[in-house]
mmCIF file of C-alpha atoms and ligand atoms in Angstrom:
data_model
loop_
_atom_site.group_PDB
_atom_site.id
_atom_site.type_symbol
_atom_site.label_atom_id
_atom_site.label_comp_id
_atom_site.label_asym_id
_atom_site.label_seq_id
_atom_site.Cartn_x
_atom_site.Cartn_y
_atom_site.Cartn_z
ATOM 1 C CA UNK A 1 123.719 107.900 144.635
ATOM 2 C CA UNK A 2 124.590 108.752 141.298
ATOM 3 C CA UNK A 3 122.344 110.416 138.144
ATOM 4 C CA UNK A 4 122.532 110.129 134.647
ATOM 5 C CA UNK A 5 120.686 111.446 131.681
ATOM 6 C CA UNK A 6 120.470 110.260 127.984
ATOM 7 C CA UNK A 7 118.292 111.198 125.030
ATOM 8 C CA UNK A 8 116.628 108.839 122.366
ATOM 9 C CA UNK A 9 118.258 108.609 118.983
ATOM 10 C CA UNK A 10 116.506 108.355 115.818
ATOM 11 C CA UNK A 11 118.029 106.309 113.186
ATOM 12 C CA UNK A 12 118.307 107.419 109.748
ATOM 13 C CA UNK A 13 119.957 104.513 108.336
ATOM 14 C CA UNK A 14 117.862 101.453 110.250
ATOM 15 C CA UNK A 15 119.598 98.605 112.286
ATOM 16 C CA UNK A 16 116.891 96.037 112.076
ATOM 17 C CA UNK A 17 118.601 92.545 111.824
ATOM 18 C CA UNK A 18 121.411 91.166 114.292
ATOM 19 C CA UNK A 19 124.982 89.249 113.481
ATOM 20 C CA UNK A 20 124.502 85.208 114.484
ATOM 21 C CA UNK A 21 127.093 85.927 117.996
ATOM 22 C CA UNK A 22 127.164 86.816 121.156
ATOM 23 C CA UNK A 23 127.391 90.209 122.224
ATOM 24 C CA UNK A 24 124.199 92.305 120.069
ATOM 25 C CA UNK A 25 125.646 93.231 117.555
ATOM 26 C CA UNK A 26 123.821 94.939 114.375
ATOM 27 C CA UNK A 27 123.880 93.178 111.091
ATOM 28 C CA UNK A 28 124.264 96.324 109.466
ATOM 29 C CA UNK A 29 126.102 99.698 109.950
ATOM 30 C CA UNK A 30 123.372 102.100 110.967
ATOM 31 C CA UNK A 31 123.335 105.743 111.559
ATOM 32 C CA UNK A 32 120.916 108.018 113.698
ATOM 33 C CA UNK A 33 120.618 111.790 115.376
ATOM 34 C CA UNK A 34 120.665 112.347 119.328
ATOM 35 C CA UNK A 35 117.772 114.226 120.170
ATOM 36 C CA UNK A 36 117.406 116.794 123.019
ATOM 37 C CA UNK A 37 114.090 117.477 124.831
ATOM 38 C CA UNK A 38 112.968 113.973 125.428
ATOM 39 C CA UNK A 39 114.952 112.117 128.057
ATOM 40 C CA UNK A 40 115.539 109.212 130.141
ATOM 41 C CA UNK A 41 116.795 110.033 133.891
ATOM 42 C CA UNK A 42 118.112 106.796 135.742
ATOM 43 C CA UNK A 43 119.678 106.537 139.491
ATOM 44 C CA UNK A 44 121.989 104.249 140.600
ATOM 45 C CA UNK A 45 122.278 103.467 144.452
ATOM 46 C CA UNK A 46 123.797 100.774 146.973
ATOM 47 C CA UNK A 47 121.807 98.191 147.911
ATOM 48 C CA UNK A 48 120.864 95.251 149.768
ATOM 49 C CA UNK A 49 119.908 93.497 146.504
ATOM 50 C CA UNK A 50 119.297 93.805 142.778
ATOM 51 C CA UNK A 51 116.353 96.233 141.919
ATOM 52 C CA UNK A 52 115.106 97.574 139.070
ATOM 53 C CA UNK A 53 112.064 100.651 139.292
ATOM 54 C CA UNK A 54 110.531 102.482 135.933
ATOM 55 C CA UNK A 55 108.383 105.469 136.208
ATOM 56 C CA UNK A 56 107.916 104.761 140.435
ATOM 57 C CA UNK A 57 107.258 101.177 139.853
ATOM 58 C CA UNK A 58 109.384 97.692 140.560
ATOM 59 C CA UNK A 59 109.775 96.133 137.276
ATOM 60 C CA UNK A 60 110.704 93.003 136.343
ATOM 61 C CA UNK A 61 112.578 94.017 133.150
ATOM 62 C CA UNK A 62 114.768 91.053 131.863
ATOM 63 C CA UNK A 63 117.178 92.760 129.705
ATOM 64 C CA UNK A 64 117.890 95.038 132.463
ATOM 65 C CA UNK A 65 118.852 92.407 134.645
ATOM 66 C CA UNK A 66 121.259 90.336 132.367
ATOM 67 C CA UNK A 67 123.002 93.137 131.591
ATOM 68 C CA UNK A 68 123.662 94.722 135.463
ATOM 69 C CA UNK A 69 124.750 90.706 136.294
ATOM 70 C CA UNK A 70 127.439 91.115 133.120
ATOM 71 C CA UNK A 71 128.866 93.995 134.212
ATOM 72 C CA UNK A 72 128.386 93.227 138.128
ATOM 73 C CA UNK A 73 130.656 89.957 136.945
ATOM 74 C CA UNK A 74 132.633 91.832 134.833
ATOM 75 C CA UNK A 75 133.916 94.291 137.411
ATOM 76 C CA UNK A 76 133.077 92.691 140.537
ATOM 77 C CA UNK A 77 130.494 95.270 141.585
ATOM 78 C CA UNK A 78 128.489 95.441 144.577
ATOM 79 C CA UNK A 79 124.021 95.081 144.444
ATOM 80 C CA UNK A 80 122.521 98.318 142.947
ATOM 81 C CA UNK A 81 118.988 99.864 143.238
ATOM 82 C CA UNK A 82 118.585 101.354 139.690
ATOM 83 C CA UNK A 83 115.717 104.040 139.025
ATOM 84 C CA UNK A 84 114.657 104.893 135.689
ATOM 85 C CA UNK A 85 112.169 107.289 134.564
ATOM 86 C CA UNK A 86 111.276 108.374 131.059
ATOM 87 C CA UNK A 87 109.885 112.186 130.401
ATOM 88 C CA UNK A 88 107.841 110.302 127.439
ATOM 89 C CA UNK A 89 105.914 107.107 126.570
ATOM 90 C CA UNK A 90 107.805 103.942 127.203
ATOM 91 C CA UNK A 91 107.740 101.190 124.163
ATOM 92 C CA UNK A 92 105.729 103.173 121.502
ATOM 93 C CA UNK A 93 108.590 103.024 119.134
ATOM 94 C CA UNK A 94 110.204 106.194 120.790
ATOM 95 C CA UNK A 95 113.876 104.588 121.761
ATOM 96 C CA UNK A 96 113.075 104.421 125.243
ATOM 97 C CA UNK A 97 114.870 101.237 125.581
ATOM 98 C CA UNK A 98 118.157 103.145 123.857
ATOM 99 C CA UNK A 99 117.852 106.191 126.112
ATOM 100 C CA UNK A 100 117.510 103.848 129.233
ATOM 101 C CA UNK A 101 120.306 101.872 128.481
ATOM 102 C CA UNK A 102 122.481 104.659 128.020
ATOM 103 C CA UNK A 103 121.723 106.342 130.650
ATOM 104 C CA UNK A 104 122.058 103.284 132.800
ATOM 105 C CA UNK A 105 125.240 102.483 131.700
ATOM 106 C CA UNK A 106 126.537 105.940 132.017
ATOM 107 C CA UNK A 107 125.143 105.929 135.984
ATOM 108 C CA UNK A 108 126.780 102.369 137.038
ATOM 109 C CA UNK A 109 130.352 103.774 135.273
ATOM 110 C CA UNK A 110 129.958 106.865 137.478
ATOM 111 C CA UNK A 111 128.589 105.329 140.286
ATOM 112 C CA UNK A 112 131.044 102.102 140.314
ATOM 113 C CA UNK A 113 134.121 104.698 139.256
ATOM 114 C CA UNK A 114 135.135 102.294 136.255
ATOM 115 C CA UNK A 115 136.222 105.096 134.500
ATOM 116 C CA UNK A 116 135.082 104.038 130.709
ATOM 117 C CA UNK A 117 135.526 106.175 127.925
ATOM 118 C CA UNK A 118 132.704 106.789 125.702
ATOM 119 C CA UNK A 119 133.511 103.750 123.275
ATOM 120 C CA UNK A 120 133.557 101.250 126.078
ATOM 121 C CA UNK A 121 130.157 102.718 127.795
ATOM 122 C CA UNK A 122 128.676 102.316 123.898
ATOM 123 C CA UNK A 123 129.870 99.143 124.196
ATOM 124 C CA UNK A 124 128.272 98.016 127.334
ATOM 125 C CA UNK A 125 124.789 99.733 126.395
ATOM 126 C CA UNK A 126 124.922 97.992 123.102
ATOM 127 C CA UNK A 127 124.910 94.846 124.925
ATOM 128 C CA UNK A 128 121.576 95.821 126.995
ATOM 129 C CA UNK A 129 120.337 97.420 123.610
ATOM 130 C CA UNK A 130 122.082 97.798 120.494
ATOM 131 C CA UNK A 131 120.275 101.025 119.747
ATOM 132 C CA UNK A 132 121.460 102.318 123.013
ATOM 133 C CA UNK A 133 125.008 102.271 121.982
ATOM 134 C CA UNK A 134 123.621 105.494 119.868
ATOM 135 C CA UNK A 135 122.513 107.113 122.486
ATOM 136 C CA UNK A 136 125.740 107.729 124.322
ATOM 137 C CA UNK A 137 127.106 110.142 121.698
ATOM 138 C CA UNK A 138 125.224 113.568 120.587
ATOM 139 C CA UNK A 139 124.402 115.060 117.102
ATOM 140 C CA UNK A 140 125.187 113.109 113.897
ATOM 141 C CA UNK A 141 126.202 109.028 115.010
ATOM 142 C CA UNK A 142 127.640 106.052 113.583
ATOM 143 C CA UNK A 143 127.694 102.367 114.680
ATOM 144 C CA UNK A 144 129.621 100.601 112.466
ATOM 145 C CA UNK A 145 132.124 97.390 112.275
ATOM 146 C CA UNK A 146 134.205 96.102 113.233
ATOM 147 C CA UNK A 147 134.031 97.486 117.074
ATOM 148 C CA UNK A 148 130.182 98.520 117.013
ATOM 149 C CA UNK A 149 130.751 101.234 119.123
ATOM 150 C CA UNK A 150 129.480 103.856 118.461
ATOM 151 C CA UNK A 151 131.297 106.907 116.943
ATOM 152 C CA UNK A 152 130.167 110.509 116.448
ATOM 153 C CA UNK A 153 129.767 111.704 112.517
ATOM 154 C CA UNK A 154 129.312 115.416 113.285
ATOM 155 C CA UNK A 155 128.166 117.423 116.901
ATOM 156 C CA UNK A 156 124.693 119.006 116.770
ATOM 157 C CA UNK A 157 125.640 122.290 116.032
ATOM 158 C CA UNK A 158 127.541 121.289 112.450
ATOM 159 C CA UNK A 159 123.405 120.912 110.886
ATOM 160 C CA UNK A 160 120.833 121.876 113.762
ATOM 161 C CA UNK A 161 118.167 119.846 112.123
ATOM 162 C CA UNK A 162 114.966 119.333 114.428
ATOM 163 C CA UNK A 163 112.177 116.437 114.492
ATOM 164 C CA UNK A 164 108.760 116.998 114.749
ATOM 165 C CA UNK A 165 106.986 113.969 116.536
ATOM 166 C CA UNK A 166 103.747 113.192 115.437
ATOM 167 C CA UNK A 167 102.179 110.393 118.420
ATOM 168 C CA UNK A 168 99.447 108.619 116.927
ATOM 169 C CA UNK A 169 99.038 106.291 119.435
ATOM 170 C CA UNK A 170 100.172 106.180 123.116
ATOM 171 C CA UNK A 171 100.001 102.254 123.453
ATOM 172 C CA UNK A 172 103.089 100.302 124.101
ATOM 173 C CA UNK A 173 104.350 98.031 121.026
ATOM 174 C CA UNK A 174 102.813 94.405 120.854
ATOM 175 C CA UNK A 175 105.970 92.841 119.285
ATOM 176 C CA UNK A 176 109.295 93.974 120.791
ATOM 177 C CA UNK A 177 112.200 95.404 118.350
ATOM 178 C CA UNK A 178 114.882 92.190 119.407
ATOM 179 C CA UNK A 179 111.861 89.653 118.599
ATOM 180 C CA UNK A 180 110.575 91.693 115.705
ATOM 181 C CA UNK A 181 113.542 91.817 113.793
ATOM 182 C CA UNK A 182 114.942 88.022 114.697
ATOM 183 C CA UNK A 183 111.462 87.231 112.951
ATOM 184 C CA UNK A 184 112.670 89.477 110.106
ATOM 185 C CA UNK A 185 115.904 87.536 109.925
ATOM 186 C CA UNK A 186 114.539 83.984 109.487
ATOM 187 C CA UNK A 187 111.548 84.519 107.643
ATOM 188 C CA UNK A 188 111.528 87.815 105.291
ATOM 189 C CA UNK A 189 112.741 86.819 101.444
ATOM 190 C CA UNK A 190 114.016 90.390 101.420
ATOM 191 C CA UNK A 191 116.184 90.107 104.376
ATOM 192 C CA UNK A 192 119.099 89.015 102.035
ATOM 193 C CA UNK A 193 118.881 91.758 99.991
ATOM 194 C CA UNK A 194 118.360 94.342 103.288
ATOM 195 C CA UNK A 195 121.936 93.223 104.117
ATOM 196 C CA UNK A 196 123.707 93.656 101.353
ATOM 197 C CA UNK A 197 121.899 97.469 100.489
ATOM 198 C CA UNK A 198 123.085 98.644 104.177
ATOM 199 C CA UNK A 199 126.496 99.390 103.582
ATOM 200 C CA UNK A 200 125.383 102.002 100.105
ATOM 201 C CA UNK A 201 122.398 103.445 102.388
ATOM 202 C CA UNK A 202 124.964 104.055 105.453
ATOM 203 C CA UNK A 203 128.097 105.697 102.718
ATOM 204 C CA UNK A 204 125.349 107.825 101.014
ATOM 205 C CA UNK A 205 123.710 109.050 104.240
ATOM 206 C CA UNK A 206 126.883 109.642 105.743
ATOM 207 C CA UNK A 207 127.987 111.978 103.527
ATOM 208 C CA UNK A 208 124.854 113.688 102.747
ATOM 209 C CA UNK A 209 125.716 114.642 106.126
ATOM 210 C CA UNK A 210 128.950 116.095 106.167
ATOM 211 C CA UNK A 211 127.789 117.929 102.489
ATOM 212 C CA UNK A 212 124.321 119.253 104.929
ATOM 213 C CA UNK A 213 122.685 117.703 101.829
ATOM 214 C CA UNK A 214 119.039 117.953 102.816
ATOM 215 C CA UNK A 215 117.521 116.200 99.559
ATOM 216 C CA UNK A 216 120.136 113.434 99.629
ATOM 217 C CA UNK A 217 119.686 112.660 102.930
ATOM 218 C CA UNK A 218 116.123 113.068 102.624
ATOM 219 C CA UNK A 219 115.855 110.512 99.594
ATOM 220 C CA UNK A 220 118.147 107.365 101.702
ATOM 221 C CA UNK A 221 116.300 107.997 105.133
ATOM 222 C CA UNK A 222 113.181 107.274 103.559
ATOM 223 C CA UNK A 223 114.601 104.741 101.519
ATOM 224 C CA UNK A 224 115.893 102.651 104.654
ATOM 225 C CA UNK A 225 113.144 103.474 106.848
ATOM 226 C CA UNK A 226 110.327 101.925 103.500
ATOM 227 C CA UNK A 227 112.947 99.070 103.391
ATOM 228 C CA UNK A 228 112.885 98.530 107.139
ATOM 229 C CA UNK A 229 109.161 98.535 107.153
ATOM 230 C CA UNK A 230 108.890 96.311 104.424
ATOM 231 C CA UNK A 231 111.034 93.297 106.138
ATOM 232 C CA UNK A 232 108.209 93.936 108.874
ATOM 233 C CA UNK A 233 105.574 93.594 106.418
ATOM 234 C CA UNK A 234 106.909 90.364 104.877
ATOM 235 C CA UNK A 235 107.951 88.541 108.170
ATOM 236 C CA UNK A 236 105.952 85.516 108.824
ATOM 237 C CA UNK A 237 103.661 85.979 110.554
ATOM 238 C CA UNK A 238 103.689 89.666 109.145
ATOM 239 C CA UNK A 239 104.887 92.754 111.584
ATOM 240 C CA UNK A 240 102.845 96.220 111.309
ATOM 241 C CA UNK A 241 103.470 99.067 113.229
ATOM 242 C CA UNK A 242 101.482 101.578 111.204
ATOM 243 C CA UNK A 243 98.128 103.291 112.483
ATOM 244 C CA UNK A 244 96.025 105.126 109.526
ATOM 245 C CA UNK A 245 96.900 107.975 111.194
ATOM 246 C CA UNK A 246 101.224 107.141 110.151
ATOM 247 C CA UNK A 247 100.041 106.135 107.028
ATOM 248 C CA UNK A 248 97.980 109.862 106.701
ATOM 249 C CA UNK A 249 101.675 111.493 108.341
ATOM 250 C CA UNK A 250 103.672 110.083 105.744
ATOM 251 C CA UNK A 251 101.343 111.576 102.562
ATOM 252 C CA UNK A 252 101.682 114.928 104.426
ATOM 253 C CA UNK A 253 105.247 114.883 104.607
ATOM 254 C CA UNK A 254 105.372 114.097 100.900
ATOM 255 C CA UNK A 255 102.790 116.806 100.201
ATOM 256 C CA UNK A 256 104.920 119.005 102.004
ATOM 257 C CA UNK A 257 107.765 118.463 100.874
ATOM 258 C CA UNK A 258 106.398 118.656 96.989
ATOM 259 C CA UNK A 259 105.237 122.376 98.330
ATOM 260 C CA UNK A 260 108.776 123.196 99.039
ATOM 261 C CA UNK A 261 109.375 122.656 102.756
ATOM 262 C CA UNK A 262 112.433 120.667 103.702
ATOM 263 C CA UNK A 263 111.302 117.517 105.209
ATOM 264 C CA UNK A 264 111.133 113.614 105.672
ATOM 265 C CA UNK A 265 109.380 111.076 107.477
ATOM 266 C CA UNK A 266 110.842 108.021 108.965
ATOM 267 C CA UNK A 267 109.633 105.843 111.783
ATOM 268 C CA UNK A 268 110.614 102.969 113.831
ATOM 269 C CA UNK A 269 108.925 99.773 115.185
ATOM 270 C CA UNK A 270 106.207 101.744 116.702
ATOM 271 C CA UNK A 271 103.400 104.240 115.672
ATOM 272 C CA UNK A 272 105.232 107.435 115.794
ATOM 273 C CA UNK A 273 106.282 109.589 112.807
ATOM 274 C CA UNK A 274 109.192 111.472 113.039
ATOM 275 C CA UNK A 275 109.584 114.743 110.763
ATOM 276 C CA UNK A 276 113.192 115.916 110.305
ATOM 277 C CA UNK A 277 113.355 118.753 109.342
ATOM 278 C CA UNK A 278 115.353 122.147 108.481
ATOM 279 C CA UNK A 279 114.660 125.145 111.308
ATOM 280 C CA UNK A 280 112.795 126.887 108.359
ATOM 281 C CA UNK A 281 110.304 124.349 107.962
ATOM 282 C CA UNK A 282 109.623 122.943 111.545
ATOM 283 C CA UNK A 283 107.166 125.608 112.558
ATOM 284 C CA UNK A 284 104.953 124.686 109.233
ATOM 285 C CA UNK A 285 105.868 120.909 109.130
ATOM 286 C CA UNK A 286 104.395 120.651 113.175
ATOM 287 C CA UNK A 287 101.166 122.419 111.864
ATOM 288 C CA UNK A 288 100.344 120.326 109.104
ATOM 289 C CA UNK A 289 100.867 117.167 111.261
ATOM 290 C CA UNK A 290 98.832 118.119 113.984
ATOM 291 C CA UNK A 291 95.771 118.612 111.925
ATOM 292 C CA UNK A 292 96.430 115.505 110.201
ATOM 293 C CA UNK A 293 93.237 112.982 111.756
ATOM 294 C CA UNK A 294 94.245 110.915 114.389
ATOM 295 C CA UNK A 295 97.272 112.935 115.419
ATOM 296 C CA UNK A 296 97.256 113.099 119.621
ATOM 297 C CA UNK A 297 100.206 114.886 120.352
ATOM 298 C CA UNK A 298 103.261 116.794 118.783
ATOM 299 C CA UNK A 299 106.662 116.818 120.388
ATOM 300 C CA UNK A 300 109.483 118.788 119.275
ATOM 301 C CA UNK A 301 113.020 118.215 119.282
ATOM 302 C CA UNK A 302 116.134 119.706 118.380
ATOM 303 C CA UNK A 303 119.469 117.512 118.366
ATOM 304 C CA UNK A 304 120.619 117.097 121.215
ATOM 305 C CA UNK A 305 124.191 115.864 123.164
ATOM 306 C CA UNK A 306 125.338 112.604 124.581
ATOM 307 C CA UNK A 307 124.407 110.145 127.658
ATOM 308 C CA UNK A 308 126.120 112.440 130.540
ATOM 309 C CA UNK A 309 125.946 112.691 134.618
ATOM 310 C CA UNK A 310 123.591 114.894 136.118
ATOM 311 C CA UNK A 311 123.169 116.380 139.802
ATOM 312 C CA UNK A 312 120.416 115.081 141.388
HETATM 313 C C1 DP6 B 401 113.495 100.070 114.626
HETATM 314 O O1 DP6 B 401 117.941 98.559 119.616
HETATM 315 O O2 DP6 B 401 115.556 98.217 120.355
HETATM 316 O O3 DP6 B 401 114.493 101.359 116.349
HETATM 317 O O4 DP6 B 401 119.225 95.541 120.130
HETATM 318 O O5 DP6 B 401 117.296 94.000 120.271
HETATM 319 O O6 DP6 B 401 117.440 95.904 121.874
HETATM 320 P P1 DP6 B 401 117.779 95.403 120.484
HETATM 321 O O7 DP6 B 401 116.899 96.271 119.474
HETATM 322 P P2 DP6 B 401 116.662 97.848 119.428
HETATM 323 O O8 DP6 B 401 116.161 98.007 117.911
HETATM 324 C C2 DP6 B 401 115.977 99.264 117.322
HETATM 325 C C3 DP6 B 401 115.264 99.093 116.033
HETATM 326 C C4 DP6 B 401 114.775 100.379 115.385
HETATM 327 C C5 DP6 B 401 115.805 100.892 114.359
HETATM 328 C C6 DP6 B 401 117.019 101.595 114.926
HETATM 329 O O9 DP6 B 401 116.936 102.238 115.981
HETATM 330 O O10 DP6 B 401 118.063 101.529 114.236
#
């Protein structure tokens, strides 16, 4: 039996939009931050047969599947009982899918002894989840042409930024990301456009953060996140992932942010704000948003490190 443990990643420059070939890969070069605190935990063990358990409970999950039978036919491995659990809700637009992945990937290498670096194990959990190739790296990272694995920008420590998590709603996600953003792709009249921006968003982000430029990065995360959001809103038929209560988050951030704290929103295909912020600011920033109506939960999070093996 062998462990693994990955975090989510939040992405600051969006991948919403995949390349017309086999393989998932991103139409755009997207960038995100590891995050520590929340994580996914999966097992790997031998087995009679193929199973697949999430939180305690057989699930038949797909994506899962087709990517264990790649790399079972890929490296002529034997059946595998694979165990996942999550420390926080699954399919709310948290990145549990990229955590999972990651951390699945990172198990079946250890567990198989296939001894993959950390650009082939992006590779393989970009395959189950392009997001997931994120995941396997910590702190500031990058997944980029033309390999799409993904590469770290920075560690944690270079800008120990933290995110304030503002849950607005603990139900899982009616439309997934990968059908969400194919939609995007063949219907939005902005998706064009969204493809040919990427590449300024992902230069100008990048080296906000090796400058630690909070405003800069501040100004393109919102940027790609609004952009993201409004390929969503213009799919047909239209994709909305906003409560009241995000739409209430996001004028706080701004209002805070006008008061002087260091902070900006961004949010993925789910309910859930995310508040990055400086340390400075976190305390105050986690305040405002929990008194903001409609606000269930806060979750804090510094950055965090890569997918890695645990002891059980
Ligand atoms: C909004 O990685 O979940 O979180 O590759 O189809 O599994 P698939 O999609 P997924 O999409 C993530 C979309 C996003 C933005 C991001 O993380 O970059």
């Amino acid at each position: 039996m062998t462990q693994a443990l990955a975090h989510p990643n939040i992405a600051l420059v969006k991948y919403w939009g995949k390349q017309d070939r086999a393989g998932n890969m991103p139409a755009t070069p997207n960038l995100s931050i590891t995050l520590s605190e929340l994580c996914a935990k999966t097992r790997v063990s031998d087995s009679d047969q193929f199973e697949f358990q999430l939180n305690g409970q057989v699930v038949d999950d797909s994506k899962v599947k087709t990517l264990v039978d790649s790399m079972t036919q890929e490296f002529n491995l034997p059946p595998m009982r694979i165990e996942s659990s999550n420390n926080f809700p699954t399919s709310a637009g948290l990145a549990s899918s990229a955590a999972g992945f990651a951390a699945l990937v990172t198990a079946i290498d250890a567990h198989c002894q296939l001894g993959m670096n950390q650009a082939l194990r992006s590779e393989w959990a970009r395959r189950g989840s392009a997001s997931a190739a994120r995941s396997v790296c910590g702190g500031f990272v990058a997944l980029v042409p033309p390999d799409w694995q993904a590469q770290s920008l920075a560690p944690s420590k270079h800008w120990p930024l933290e995110v304030v998590i503002a849950i607005t709603s603990h139900d899982a996600k009616g439309v997934s990301s990968t059908d969400g953003m194919e939609r995007s792709r063949l219907t939005s009249p902005f998706y064009n456009q969204w493809v040919r921006s990427a590449g300024d968003d992902y230069a100008e982000a990048s080296v906000a953060i090796a400058e630690r430029d909070f405003a800069q990065l501040a100004s393109v995360a919102e940027l790609s996140c609004l952009k993201m959001h409004s390929l969503m809103l213009t799919s047909r038929p239209a994709l909305s992932y906003w409560t009241p209560a995000s739409l209430a988050c996001m004028d706080r951030v701004r209002e805070l942010r006008n008061s002087g704290e260091a902070v900006f929103f961004t949010i993925d295909a789910g309910p859930q704000i995310k508040a990055v912020c400086l340390p400075e600011s976190a305390d105050q920033v986690a305040k405002a948003l929990a008194d903001v109506p409609g606000v269930r939960e806060i979750l804090r999070c510094p950055l965090g490190e890569g997918a890695r093996v645990i002891d059980d």
